[in-house]
PDB file of C-alpha atoms in Angstrom:
ATOM      1  CA  MET A  11      -7.951 -32.832  -0.196  1.00 64.00           C
ATOM      2  CA  ASP A  12      -8.523 -32.013  -3.912  1.00 72.00           C
ATOM      3  CA  GLY A  13     -11.086 -29.510  -2.894  1.00 78.00           C
ATOM      4  CA  LEU A  14      -8.405 -27.614  -0.804  1.00 88.00           C
ATOM      5  CA  ASN A  15      -5.986 -27.875  -3.432  1.00 90.00           C
ATOM      6  CA  VAL A  16      -8.371 -26.289  -5.763  1.00 93.00           C
ATOM      7  CA  SER A  17      -9.345 -23.665  -3.045  1.00 93.00           C
ATOM      8  CA  ILE A  18      -5.474 -22.780  -2.633  1.00 93.00           C
ATOM      9  CA  ALA A  19      -5.306 -22.096  -6.567  1.00 95.00           C
ATOM     10  CA  PHE A  20      -8.145 -19.932  -6.259  1.00 96.00           C
ATOM     11  CA  PHE A  21      -6.498 -17.901  -3.878  1.00 96.00           C
ATOM     12  CA  PHE A  22      -3.480 -17.577  -5.944  1.00 95.00           C
ATOM     13  CA  LEU A  23      -5.143 -16.742  -8.838  1.00 96.00           C
ATOM     14  CA  VAL A  24      -7.227 -13.849  -7.512  1.00 96.00           C
ATOM     15  CA  VAL A  25      -4.034 -12.257  -5.808  1.00 96.00           C
ATOM     16  CA  GLY A  26      -2.513 -12.678  -9.213  1.00 96.00           C
ATOM     17  CA  VAL A  27      -5.330 -10.617 -10.588  1.00 96.00           C
ATOM     18  CA  CYS A  28      -5.439  -8.211  -8.381  1.00 96.00           C
ATOM     19  CA  GLN A  29      -1.739  -7.416  -8.154  1.00 96.00           C
ATOM     20  CA  VAL A  30      -2.265  -7.042 -12.206  1.00 96.00           C
ATOM     21  CA  LEU A  31      -4.960  -4.501 -11.558  1.00 95.00           C
ATOM     22  CA  ARG A  32      -2.908  -2.662  -9.145  1.00 95.00           C
ATOM     23  CA  TRP A  33      -0.019  -2.188 -11.452  1.00 95.00           C
ATOM     24  CA  LEU A  34      -1.886  -1.696 -14.384  1.00 95.00           C
ATOM     25  CA  SER A  35      -4.116   1.356 -12.147  1.00 93.00           C
ATOM     26  CA  LYS A  36      -0.935   2.615 -11.258  1.00 92.00           C
ATOM     27  CA  ARG A  37       0.003   3.458 -14.564  1.00 93.00           C
ATOM     28  CA  LEU A  38      -2.910   4.561 -16.098  1.00 92.00           C
ATOM     29  CA  LEU A  39      -4.619   6.487 -13.540  1.00 91.00           C
ATOM     30  CA  SER A  40      -3.679   9.325 -11.656  1.00 91.00           C
ATOM     31  CA  PRO A  41      -2.409   8.978  -7.807  1.00 89.00           C
ATOM     32  CA  ALA A  42      -5.371  10.428  -6.241  1.00 87.00           C
ATOM     33  CA  ALA A  43      -7.514   8.066  -8.512  1.00 89.00           C
ATOM     34  CA  HIS A  44      -5.294   4.808  -8.030  1.00 89.00           C
ATOM     35  CA  GLY A  45      -4.772   5.338  -3.962  1.00 86.00           C
ATOM     36  CA  CYS A  46      -8.786   6.167  -3.365  1.00 90.00           C
ATOM     37  CA  LEU A  47     -10.627   4.234  -6.288  1.00 93.00           C
ATOM     38  CA  ALA A  48      -8.274   1.123  -8.057  1.00 94.00           C
ATOM     39  CA  ARG A  49      -6.271   0.467  -4.851  1.00 95.00           C
ATOM     40  CA  GLU A  50      -9.451  -0.305  -2.378  1.00 96.00           C
ATOM     41  CA  PHE A  51     -11.419  -1.492  -4.938  1.00 96.00           C
ATOM     42  CA  ALA A  52      -8.754  -4.529  -5.613  1.00 96.00           C
ATOM     43  CA  GLY A  53      -8.041  -4.361  -1.899  1.00 96.00           C
ATOM     44  CA  SER A  54     -11.838  -5.447  -1.169  1.00 96.00           C
ATOM     45  CA  PHE A  55     -12.404  -7.420  -4.096  1.00 97.00           C
ATOM     46  CA  GLN A  56      -9.230  -9.543  -2.954  1.00 96.00           C
ATOM     47  CA  LEU A  57     -10.521  -9.932   0.932  1.00 96.00           C
ATOM     48  CA  SER A  58     -13.994 -10.291   0.168  1.00 96.00           C
ATOM     49  CA  THR A  59     -13.310 -13.684  -2.234  1.00 96.00           C
ATOM     50  CA  SER A  60     -10.936 -14.777   0.031  1.00 95.00           C
ATOM     51  CA  CYS A  61     -12.924 -14.322   3.130  1.00 94.00           C
ATOM     52  CA  LEU A  62     -15.963 -16.425   1.042  1.00 94.00           C
ATOM     53  CA  GLU A  63     -13.856 -19.165   0.326  1.00 94.00           C
ATOM     54  CA  LEU A  64     -12.246 -19.572   3.799  1.00 93.00           C
ATOM     55  CA  LYS A  65     -16.093 -19.309   5.391  1.00 91.00           C
ATOM     56  CA  MET A  66     -16.420 -22.021   3.073  1.00 92.00           C
ATOM     57  CA  LEU A  67     -13.662 -24.365   4.250  1.00 91.00           C
ATOM     58  CA  MET A  68     -14.446 -23.622   7.744  1.00 90.00           C
ATOM     59  CA  GLU A  69     -17.970 -24.802   7.613  1.00 87.00           C
ATOM     60  CA  ILE A  70     -17.885 -27.698   4.927  1.00 89.00           C
ATOM     61  CA  GLY A  71     -14.415 -28.947   5.205  1.00 80.00           C
ATOM     62  CA  PRO A  72     -14.731 -30.527   8.823  1.00 77.00           C
ATOM     63  CA  TRP A  73     -17.419 -32.792   7.180  1.00 76.00           C
ATOM     64  CA  GLY A  74     -17.250 -32.646   3.864  1.00 68.00           C
ATOM     65  CA  GLY A  75     -13.208 -32.384   2.977  1.00 66.00           C
ATOM     66  CA  GLY A  76     -11.892 -34.211   5.547  1.00 70.00           C
ATOM     67  CA  PHE A  77      -9.460 -31.328   7.097  1.00 79.00           C
ATOM     68  CA  GLY A  78      -9.959 -29.803  10.427  1.00 82.00           C
ATOM     69  CA  LEU A  79     -10.492 -26.384  12.013  1.00 85.00           C
ATOM     70  CA  ASP A  80      -6.352 -25.957  12.012  1.00 89.00           C
ATOM     71  CA  VAL A  81      -5.981 -26.168   8.440  1.00 90.00           C
ATOM     72  CA  VAL A  82      -8.225 -23.457   7.876  1.00 91.00           C
ATOM     73  CA  LEU A  83      -6.855 -21.523  10.438  1.00 93.00           C
ATOM     74  CA  THR A  84      -3.269 -21.578   9.016  1.00 94.00           C
ATOM     75  CA  LEU A  85      -5.104 -20.407   5.385  1.00 94.00           C
ATOM     76  CA  LEU A  86      -6.389 -17.635   7.578  1.00 95.00           C
ATOM     77  CA  PHE A  87      -2.870 -16.454   8.859  1.00 97.00           C
ATOM     78  CA  LEU A  88      -0.903 -16.714   5.680  1.00 96.00           C
ATOM     79  CA  LEU A  89      -3.843 -15.113   3.451  1.00 95.00           C
ATOM     80  CA  SER A  90      -3.967 -12.401   6.012  1.00 95.00           C
ATOM     81  CA  ALA A  91      -0.522 -11.902   5.831  1.00 96.00           C
ATOM     82  CA  VAL A  92      -0.643 -11.722   1.710  1.00 95.00           C
ATOM     83  CA  HIS A  93      -2.939  -9.507   1.892  1.00 94.00           C
ATOM     84  CA  GLY A  94      -1.254  -7.130   4.119  1.00 93.00           C
ATOM     85  CA  ALA A  95       1.951  -7.640   1.953  1.00 93.00           C
ATOM     86  CA  SER A  96       0.412  -6.621  -1.430  1.00 93.00           C
ATOM     87  CA  PHE A  97      -2.436  -4.196  -0.408  1.00 92.00           C
ATOM     88  CA  ASP A  98      -0.143  -1.388  -1.051  1.00 89.00           C
ATOM     89  CA  GLY A  99      -1.953   0.490   1.281  1.00 88.00           C
ATOM     90  CA  ALA A 100      -5.127   0.236   0.968  1.00 92.00           C
ATOM     91  CA  SER A 101      -7.144  -0.614   4.026  1.00 91.00           C
ATOM     92  CA  ALA A 102     -10.487  -2.670   2.463  1.00 94.00           C
ATOM     93  CA  ASN A 103     -12.469  -1.908   5.989  1.00 96.00           C
ATOM     94  CA  PRO A 104     -14.710   1.113   6.059  1.00 97.00           C
ATOM     95  CA  THR A 105     -13.482   1.214  10.164  1.00 97.00           C
ATOM     96  CA  VAL A 106      -9.898   1.768   9.173  1.00 96.00           C
ATOM     97  CA  SER A 107     -10.927   4.683   6.639  1.00 96.00           C
ATOM     98  CA  LEU A 108     -12.811   6.430   8.822  1.00 96.00           C
ATOM     99  CA  GLN A 109     -10.215   6.180  11.342  1.00 96.00           C
ATOM    100  CA  GLU A 110      -7.902   7.728   8.737  1.00 95.00           C
ATOM    101  CA  PHE A 111     -10.221  10.725   8.464  1.00 96.00           C
ATOM    102  CA  LEU A 112     -10.494  11.215  11.742  1.00 95.00           C
ATOM    103  CA  LEU A 113      -7.108  11.120  12.175  1.00 94.00           C
ATOM    104  CA  LEU A 114      -7.016  14.170   9.457  1.00 93.00           C
ATOM    105  CA  GLU A 115      -4.672  11.751   7.611  1.00 93.00           C
ATOM    106  CA  SER A 116      -7.562  11.673   4.615  1.00 93.00           C
ATOM    107  CA  SER A 117     -10.033  14.757   3.491  1.00 94.00           C
ATOM    108  CA  LEU A 118     -14.136  13.782   3.292  1.00 95.00           C
ATOM    109  CA  ALA A 119     -13.733  13.705  -0.368  1.00 94.00           C
ATOM    110  CA  ALA A 120     -10.924  10.978  -0.354  1.00 94.00           C
ATOM    111  CA  THR A 121     -12.689   9.014   2.189  1.00 96.00           C
ATOM    112  CA  VAL A 122     -15.985   8.652   0.666  1.00 96.00           C
ATOM    113  CA  ALA A 123     -14.570   7.710  -2.617  1.00 96.00           C
ATOM    114  CA  LYS A 124     -12.379   4.789  -0.374  1.00 96.00           C
ATOM    115  CA  LEU A 125     -15.882   3.572   0.980  1.00 96.00           C
ATOM    116  CA  LEU A 126     -17.786   3.786  -2.585  1.00 96.00           C
ATOM    117  CA  ALA A 127     -14.824   1.821  -4.036  1.00 96.00           C
ATOM    118  CA  GLN A 128     -14.959  -0.815  -0.979  1.00 96.00           C
ATOM    119  CA  GLY A 129     -18.840  -1.457  -1.382  1.00 95.00           C
ATOM    120  CA  VAL A 130     -18.252  -1.732  -5.139  1.00 96.00           C
ATOM    121  CA  GLY A 131     -15.137  -4.243  -4.589  1.00 96.00           C
ATOM    122  CA  THR A 132     -16.875  -6.306  -2.196  1.00 96.00           C
ATOM    123  CA  GLY A 133     -19.922  -6.276  -3.672  1.00 95.00           C
ATOM    124  CA  THR A 134     -18.098  -7.537  -7.097  1.00 96.00           C
ATOM    125  CA  GLY A 135     -15.928  -9.786  -5.095  1.00 96.00           C
ATOM    126  CA  TRP A 136     -19.240 -11.626  -3.939  1.00 95.00           C
ATOM    127  CA  ALA A 137     -20.958 -11.906  -7.010  1.00 95.00           C
ATOM    128  CA  VAL A 138     -17.620 -13.681  -8.549  1.00 96.00           C
ATOM    129  CA  THR A 139     -17.398 -16.015  -5.866  1.00 95.00           C
ATOM    130  CA  ARG A 140     -21.005 -17.071  -6.758  1.00 93.00           C
ATOM    131  CA  LEU A 141     -20.380 -17.408  -9.988  1.00 94.00           C
ATOM    132  CA  TYR A 142     -17.095 -19.587  -9.105  1.00 95.00           C
ATOM    133  CA  TRP A 143     -19.137 -21.725  -6.682  1.00 93.00           C
ATOM    134  CA  SER A 144     -21.499 -22.619  -9.466  1.00 91.00           C
ATOM    135  CA  TRP A 145     -19.250 -24.299 -11.466  1.00 92.00           C
ATOM    136  CA  GLU A 146     -19.000 -26.636  -8.908  1.00 89.00           C
ATOM    137  CA  LEU A 147     -15.279 -27.777  -9.404  1.00 90.00           C
ATOM    138  CA  THR A 148     -15.063 -30.063  -6.347  1.00 90.00           C
ATOM    139  CA  GLN A 149     -17.736 -31.693  -3.922  1.00 90.00           C
ATOM    140  CA  LEU A 150     -16.997 -28.599  -1.378  1.00 90.00           C
ATOM    141  CA  HIS A 151     -18.096 -26.478  -4.097  1.00 90.00           C
ATOM    142  CA  PHE A 152     -21.097 -28.436  -5.145  1.00 90.00           C
ATOM    143  CA  ILE A 153     -22.590 -28.978  -1.567  1.00 90.00           C
ATOM    144  CA  GLN A 154     -22.182 -24.789  -1.137  1.00 90.00           C
ATOM    145  CA  ASN A 155     -24.184 -24.433  -4.019  1.00 87.00           C
ATOM    146  CA  LEU A 156     -26.882 -26.288  -2.849  1.00 86.00           C
ATOM    147  CA  ILE A 157     -27.311 -24.740   0.411  1.00 85.00           C
ATOM    148  CA  ALA A 158     -25.988 -20.935  -0.720  1.00 80.00           C
ATOM    149  CA  PRO A 159     -29.537 -19.837  -1.404  1.00 79.00           C
ATOM    150  CA  GLU A 160     -30.594 -21.343   2.731  1.00 81.00           C
ATOM    151  CA  CYS A 161     -27.831 -19.616   4.718  1.00 85.00           C
ATOM    152  CA  SER A 162     -28.621 -18.409   7.867  1.00 87.00           C
ATOM    153  CA  SER A 163     -27.406 -15.320   9.854  1.00 89.00           C
ATOM    154  CA  SER A 164     -23.714 -15.687  11.486  1.00 91.00           C
ATOM    155  CA  ILE A 165     -25.383 -13.818  14.548  1.00 94.00           C
ATOM    156  CA  ARG A 166     -25.018 -17.087  16.951  1.00 93.00           C
ATOM    157  CA  ALA A 167     -25.425 -14.737  20.052  1.00 94.00           C
ATOM    158  CA  SER A 168     -28.073 -12.556  21.731  1.00 95.00           C
ATOM    159  CA  LEU A 169     -28.081  -8.885  20.358  1.00 94.00           C
ATOM    160  CA  PRO A 170     -26.420  -7.278  22.841  1.00 96.00           C
ATOM    161  CA  LEU A 171     -23.478  -9.742  23.181  1.00 97.00           C
ATOM    162  CA  ALA A 172     -23.170 -10.055  19.398  1.00 96.00           C
ATOM    163  CA  ALA A 173     -22.885  -6.139  19.165  1.00 96.00           C
ATOM    164  CA  LEU A 174     -20.262  -6.307  22.398  1.00 97.00           C
ATOM    165  CA  VAL A 175     -17.999  -8.894  20.415  1.00 97.00           C
ATOM    166  CA  GLU A 176     -17.718  -7.253  17.114  1.00 97.00           C
ATOM    167  CA  GLY A 177     -16.982  -4.059  19.062  1.00 97.00           C
ATOM    168  CA  SER A 178     -14.435  -5.466  21.397  1.00 97.00           C
ATOM    169  CA  CYS A 179     -12.766  -7.482  18.067  1.00 97.00           C
ATOM    170  CA  SER A 180     -12.626  -4.119  16.231  1.00 97.00           C
ATOM    171  CA  PHE A 181     -11.368  -2.473  19.550  1.00 98.00           C
ATOM    172  CA  LEU A 182      -8.280  -4.844  19.872  1.00 97.00           C
ATOM    173  CA  PHE A 183      -7.791  -4.863  15.956  1.00 97.00           C
ATOM    174  CA  HIS A 184      -7.381  -1.035  15.778  1.00 97.00           C
ATOM    175  CA  LEU A 185      -5.353  -1.093  18.874  1.00 96.00           C
ATOM    176  CA  VAL A 186      -2.736  -3.157  17.208  1.00 97.00           C
ATOM    177  CA  LEU A 187      -2.996  -1.342  14.344  1.00 96.00           C
ATOM    178  CA  LEU A 188      -2.654   1.871  15.694  1.00 96.00           C
ATOM    179  CA  LYS A 189       0.577   0.554  17.403  1.00 95.00           C
ATOM    180  CA  VAL A 190       2.299  -1.186  14.297  1.00 95.00           C
ATOM    181  CA  ARG A 191       1.288   1.072  11.288  1.00 90.00           C
ATOM    182  CA  GLN A 192       4.022   3.035  11.680  1.00 89.00           C
ATOM    183  CA  SER A 193       6.433  -0.004  12.049  1.00 92.00           C
ATOM    184  CA  HIS A 194       8.662  -1.829   9.236  1.00 92.00           C
ATOM    185  CA  PRO A 195       6.419  -4.119   7.239  1.00 90.00           C
ATOM    186  CA  LEU A 196       8.410  -7.563   8.577  1.00 92.00           C
ATOM    187  CA  CYS A 197       6.968  -6.590  12.110  1.00 94.00           C
ATOM    188  CA  ARG A 198       3.607  -4.848  11.046  1.00 94.00           C
ATOM    189  CA  VAL A 199       2.462  -7.951   8.531  1.00 95.00           C
ATOM    190  CA  PRO A 200       2.464 -10.790  10.834  1.00 96.00           C
ATOM    191  CA  ALA A 201       1.561  -8.613  13.597  1.00 96.00           C
ATOM    192  CA  LEU A 202      -1.990  -7.924  12.078  1.00 96.00           C
ATOM    193  CA  ALA A 203      -2.140 -12.063  10.300  1.00 96.00           C
ATOM    194  CA  ALA A 204      -1.592 -12.982  13.756  1.00 97.00           C
ATOM    195  CA  THR A 205      -4.318 -10.650  15.596  1.00 97.00           C
ATOM    196  CA  VAL A 206      -7.048 -11.609  12.683  1.00 96.00           C
ATOM    197  CA  THR A 207      -6.443 -15.258  12.846  1.00 96.00           C
ATOM    198  CA  PHE A 208      -6.825 -15.066  17.017  1.00 97.00           C
ATOM    199  CA  LEU A 209      -9.934 -13.088  16.762  1.00 96.00           C
ATOM    200  CA  THR A 210     -11.355 -15.045  14.330  1.00 95.00           C
ATOM    201  CA  TYR A 211     -10.918 -18.374  16.143  1.00 94.00           C
ATOM    202  CA  THR A 212     -12.116 -16.876  19.488  1.00 95.00           C
ATOM    203  CA  ALA A 213     -14.893 -14.860  18.243  1.00 95.00           C
ATOM    204  CA  GLY A 214     -16.105 -16.838  15.210  1.00 92.00           C
ATOM    205  CA  PRO A 215     -18.270 -19.078  16.979  1.00 92.00           C
ATOM    206  CA  PHE A 216     -20.656 -15.997  17.961  1.00 95.00           C
ATOM    207  CA  THR A 217     -20.680 -13.647  15.092  1.00 95.00           C
ATOM    208  CA  GLY A 218     -18.295 -15.013  12.686  1.00 92.00           C
ATOM    209  CA  ALA A 219     -15.724 -12.164  13.476  1.00 92.00           C
ATOM    210  CA  PHE A 220     -15.745  -9.933  10.457  1.00 94.00           C
ATOM    211  CA  PHE A 221     -15.583  -6.113  12.293  1.00 94.00           C
ATOM    212  CA  ASN A 222     -15.477  -5.477   9.105  1.00 96.00           C
ATOM    213  CA  PRO A 223     -18.834  -3.679   7.757  1.00 96.00           C
ATOM    214  CA  ALA A 224     -18.194  -4.151   4.471  1.00 95.00           C
ATOM    215  CA  LEU A 225     -17.213  -7.510   4.397  1.00 94.00           C
ATOM    216  CA  ALA A 226     -19.885  -8.414   6.630  1.00 94.00           C
ATOM    217  CA  THR A 227     -22.721  -6.681   4.015  1.00 93.00           C
ATOM    218  CA  ALA A 228     -21.280  -8.585   1.446  1.00 90.00           C
ATOM    219  CA  THR A 229     -21.083 -11.989   3.236  1.00 89.00           C
ATOM    220  CA  THR A 230     -24.105 -12.573   5.713  1.00 90.00           C
ATOM    221  CA  PHE A 231     -26.653  -9.493   5.351  1.00 91.00           C
ATOM    222  CA  HIS A 232     -28.793 -11.577   2.604  1.00 87.00           C
ATOM    223  CA  CYS A 233     -29.190 -14.495   5.063  1.00 89.00           C
ATOM    224  CA  SER A 234     -32.029 -15.168   7.045  1.00 88.00           C
ATOM    225  CA  GLY A 235     -32.500 -15.048  10.848  1.00 87.00           C
ATOM    226  CA  SER A 236     -31.639 -11.500  11.623  1.00 92.00           C
ATOM    227  CA  SER A 237     -33.517  -8.255  10.784  1.00 92.00           C
ATOM    228  CA  PHE A 238     -31.594  -5.935   8.965  1.00 93.00           C
ATOM    229  CA  TRP A 239     -31.228  -3.643  11.720  1.00 95.00           C
ATOM    230  CA  ASP A 240     -29.810  -6.387  14.023  1.00 95.00           C
ATOM    231  CA  TYR A 241     -26.867  -6.785  11.075  1.00 96.00           C
ATOM    232  CA  ILE A 242     -26.346  -2.920  11.177  1.00 96.00           C
ATOM    233  CA  GLN A 243     -26.128  -2.967  14.865  1.00 96.00           C
ATOM    234  CA  VAL A 244     -23.977  -5.828  15.394  1.00 97.00           C
ATOM    235  CA  TYR A 245     -21.972  -5.458  11.920  1.00 97.00           C
ATOM    236  CA  TRP A 246     -21.787  -1.785  11.592  1.00 97.00           C
ATOM    237  CA  LEU A 247     -22.305  -0.069  14.910  1.00 97.00           C
ATOM    238  CA  GLY A 248     -20.155  -2.368  16.976  1.00 97.00           C
ATOM    239  CA  PRO A 249     -17.025  -2.181  15.017  1.00 97.00           C
ATOM    240  CA  LEU A 250     -17.196   1.790  14.537  1.00 97.00           C
ATOM    241  CA  ALA A 251     -17.822   2.049  18.442  1.00 97.00           C
ATOM    242  CA  GLY A 252     -14.854  -0.289  18.643  1.00 97.00           C
ATOM    243  CA  MET A 253     -12.437   1.687  16.547  1.00 97.00           C
ATOM    244  CA  LEU A 254     -13.726   5.155  18.182  1.00 96.00           C
ATOM    245  CA  ALA A 255     -12.936   3.792  21.561  1.00 96.00           C
ATOM    246  CA  ALA A 256      -9.592   2.432  20.383  1.00 96.00           C
ATOM    247  CA  LEU A 257      -8.489   5.967  18.853  1.00 95.00           C
ATOM    248  CA  LEU A 258      -9.523   7.049  21.844  1.00 93.00           C
ATOM    249  CA  LEU A 259      -7.702   5.225  24.089  1.00 93.00           C
ATOM    250  CA  PHE A 260      -4.561   5.131  21.851  1.00 93.00           C
ATOM    251  CA  GLN A 261      -4.393   9.272  21.091  1.00 89.00           C
ATOM    252  CA  GLY A 262      -6.287  10.375  24.177  1.00 89.00           C
ATOM    253  CA  ASN A 263      -8.642  12.573  21.914  1.00 89.00           C
ATOM    254  CA  ILE A 264      -9.943  12.074  18.038  1.00 89.00           C
ATOM    255  CA  PRO A 265      -8.122  15.207  16.222  1.00 90.00           C
ATOM    256  CA  ARG A 266     -11.106  15.805  13.648  1.00 90.00           C
ATOM    257  CA  LEU A 267     -13.594  16.245  16.411  1.00 85.00           C
ATOM    258  CA  PHE A 268     -11.639  18.132  19.252  1.00 81.00           C
ATOM    259  CA  GLN A 269      -7.616  18.966  19.877  1.00 79.00           C
ATOM    260  CA  LYS A 270      -7.819  18.886  23.570  1.00 79.00           C
ATOM    261  CA  ASN A 271      -6.494  15.577  25.183  1.00 80.00           C
ATOM    262  CA  LEU A 272      -8.750  14.040  27.389  1.00 72.00           C
ATOM    263  CA  LEU A 273      -6.829  11.148  28.745  1.00 77.00           C
ATOM    264  CA  TYR A 274      -2.843  12.252  28.871  1.00 77.00           C
ATOM    265  CA  SER A 275      -1.379  15.148  29.868  1.00 70.00           C
ATOM    266  CA  HIS A 276       1.914  15.935  28.194  1.00 59.00           C
ATOM    267  CA  LYS A 277       4.696  16.765  30.568  1.00 55.00           C
ATOM    268  CA  SER A 278       8.090  16.838  29.838  1.00 45.00           C
ATOM    269  CA  LYS A 279       9.867  13.514  29.434  1.00 45.00           C
ATOM    270  CA  TYR A 280      13.552  15.233  31.113  1.00 46.00           C
ATOM    271  CA  LYS A 281      13.423  17.146  33.980  1.00 53.00           C
ATOM    272  CA  VAL A 282      16.253  18.763  35.564  1.00 50.00           C
ATOM    273  CA  PRO A 283      18.272  17.528  38.715  1.00 55.00           C
ATOM    274  CA  LYS A 284      17.380  20.508  41.506  1.00 53.00           C
ATOM    275  CA  ALA A 285      21.231  20.221  42.627  1.00 51.00           C
ATOM    276  CA  LYS A 286      22.008  20.792  38.982  1.00 52.00           C
ATOM    277  CA  VAL A 287      20.277  24.190  39.028  1.00 47.00           C
ATOM    278  CA  ALA A 288      21.567  25.260  42.615  1.00 50.00           C
ATOM    279  CA  VAL A 289      25.482  24.441  41.403  1.00 48.00           C
ATOM    280  CA  HIS A 290      24.421  26.618  38.137  1.00 52.00           C
ATOM    281  CA  LEU A 291      23.365  29.610  40.849  1.00 48.00           C
ATOM    282  CA  GLU A 292      26.356  29.092  42.905  1.00 52.00           C
ATOM    283  CA  ASP A 293      28.500  29.458  40.185  1.00 56.00           C
ATOM    284  CA  ASP A 294      26.682  32.685  38.673  1.00 55.00           C
ATOM    285  CA  LYS A 295      27.325  34.566  42.135  1.00 52.00           C
ATOM    286  CA  PRO A 296      31.092  34.896  41.918  1.00 51.00           C
ATOM    287  CA  GLN A 297      31.111  36.254  38.428  1.00 52.00           C
ATOM    288  CA  ARG A 298      28.229  38.940  38.716  1.00 51.00           C
ATOM    289  CA  LYS A 299      30.661  39.761  42.228  1.00 48.00           C
ATOM    290  CA  ARG A 300      33.284  40.235  39.897  1.00 49.00           C
ATOM    291  CA  LYS A 301      31.417  42.292  37.704  1.00 48.00           C
ATOM    292  CA  GLY A 302      30.282  44.881  40.214  1.00 50.00           C
ATOM    293  CA  GLY A 303      33.855  45.068  41.712  1.00 49.00           C
ATOM    294  CA  LYS A 304      35.125  45.970  38.450  1.00 45.00           C
ATOM    295  CA  SER A 305      32.427  48.605  38.034  1.00 45.00           C
ATOM    296  CA  ASN A 306      33.266  50.033  41.749  1.00 47.00           C
ATOM    297  CA  SER A 307      37.038  50.330  41.128  1.00 44.00           C
ATOM    298  CA  GLU A 308      36.548  52.483  37.937  1.00 45.00           C
ATOM    299  CA  PRO A 309      37.627  56.371  38.602  1.00 45.00           C
ATOM    300  CA  ARG A 310      35.223  58.739  38.978  1.00 43.00           C
ATOM    301  CA  ALA A 311      35.229  62.505  37.354  1.00 37.00           C
TER     302      ALA A 311
END
């Protein structure tokens, strides 16, 4: 369990460093630079390092650390909740940034800047985690440092099934995100953390359940066993298709591409009962008669 304690301390250290980075960038940079660059870099760095360390615990922990999958899933839920509470509005996910662009919530320049910051942050997190593993602070890190150069692909299913799994994970994640994104953080954060934990538990044995192209690129693209085009289909095209399907189902359209609602008709929720309309018409008739009577009773010249 000493290795698990070191990993938990590493998680706390990473979150603390990223919080300091967010605090400094908010005071030193313009709002646009903070929102598009620093905030996304910090969120992607935090997510990348945590995911790599958790992946190591999930693969080596059961036979090298003496703890089971339940411990790792509990850590995953808690870390997902911490990420959701501390990201300060950052998505750290290219499909989420593209979704904001398609919803007309972000400009093209801001979206491109976010994607670049996410790529740099994820790559930096991978490099820092590899350096941390090279120190071999625990037996788990010693084993991971030995097997890291010979890592195998996270795709453990046929290519169509793997792309379908990643697309389905992205579809469900974005549906929940669209539903709760305007909710209070006390509701939004646990809902998203529970969704991530459930998807990782169910889809992890097939593809690793990344449903985040930047995170998958840093984590598994360098591993042998699958070609670069296989990785693109599963970890980029699959999540993008799932995001588009979720957006279309939730909105009925994609605002950036077309305004017409293809799935839902905008009908008024409130209907006036016919009986009330008839009563109003009957009430108007005497008034019209009275007005007509007055005009007829006036003396003519």
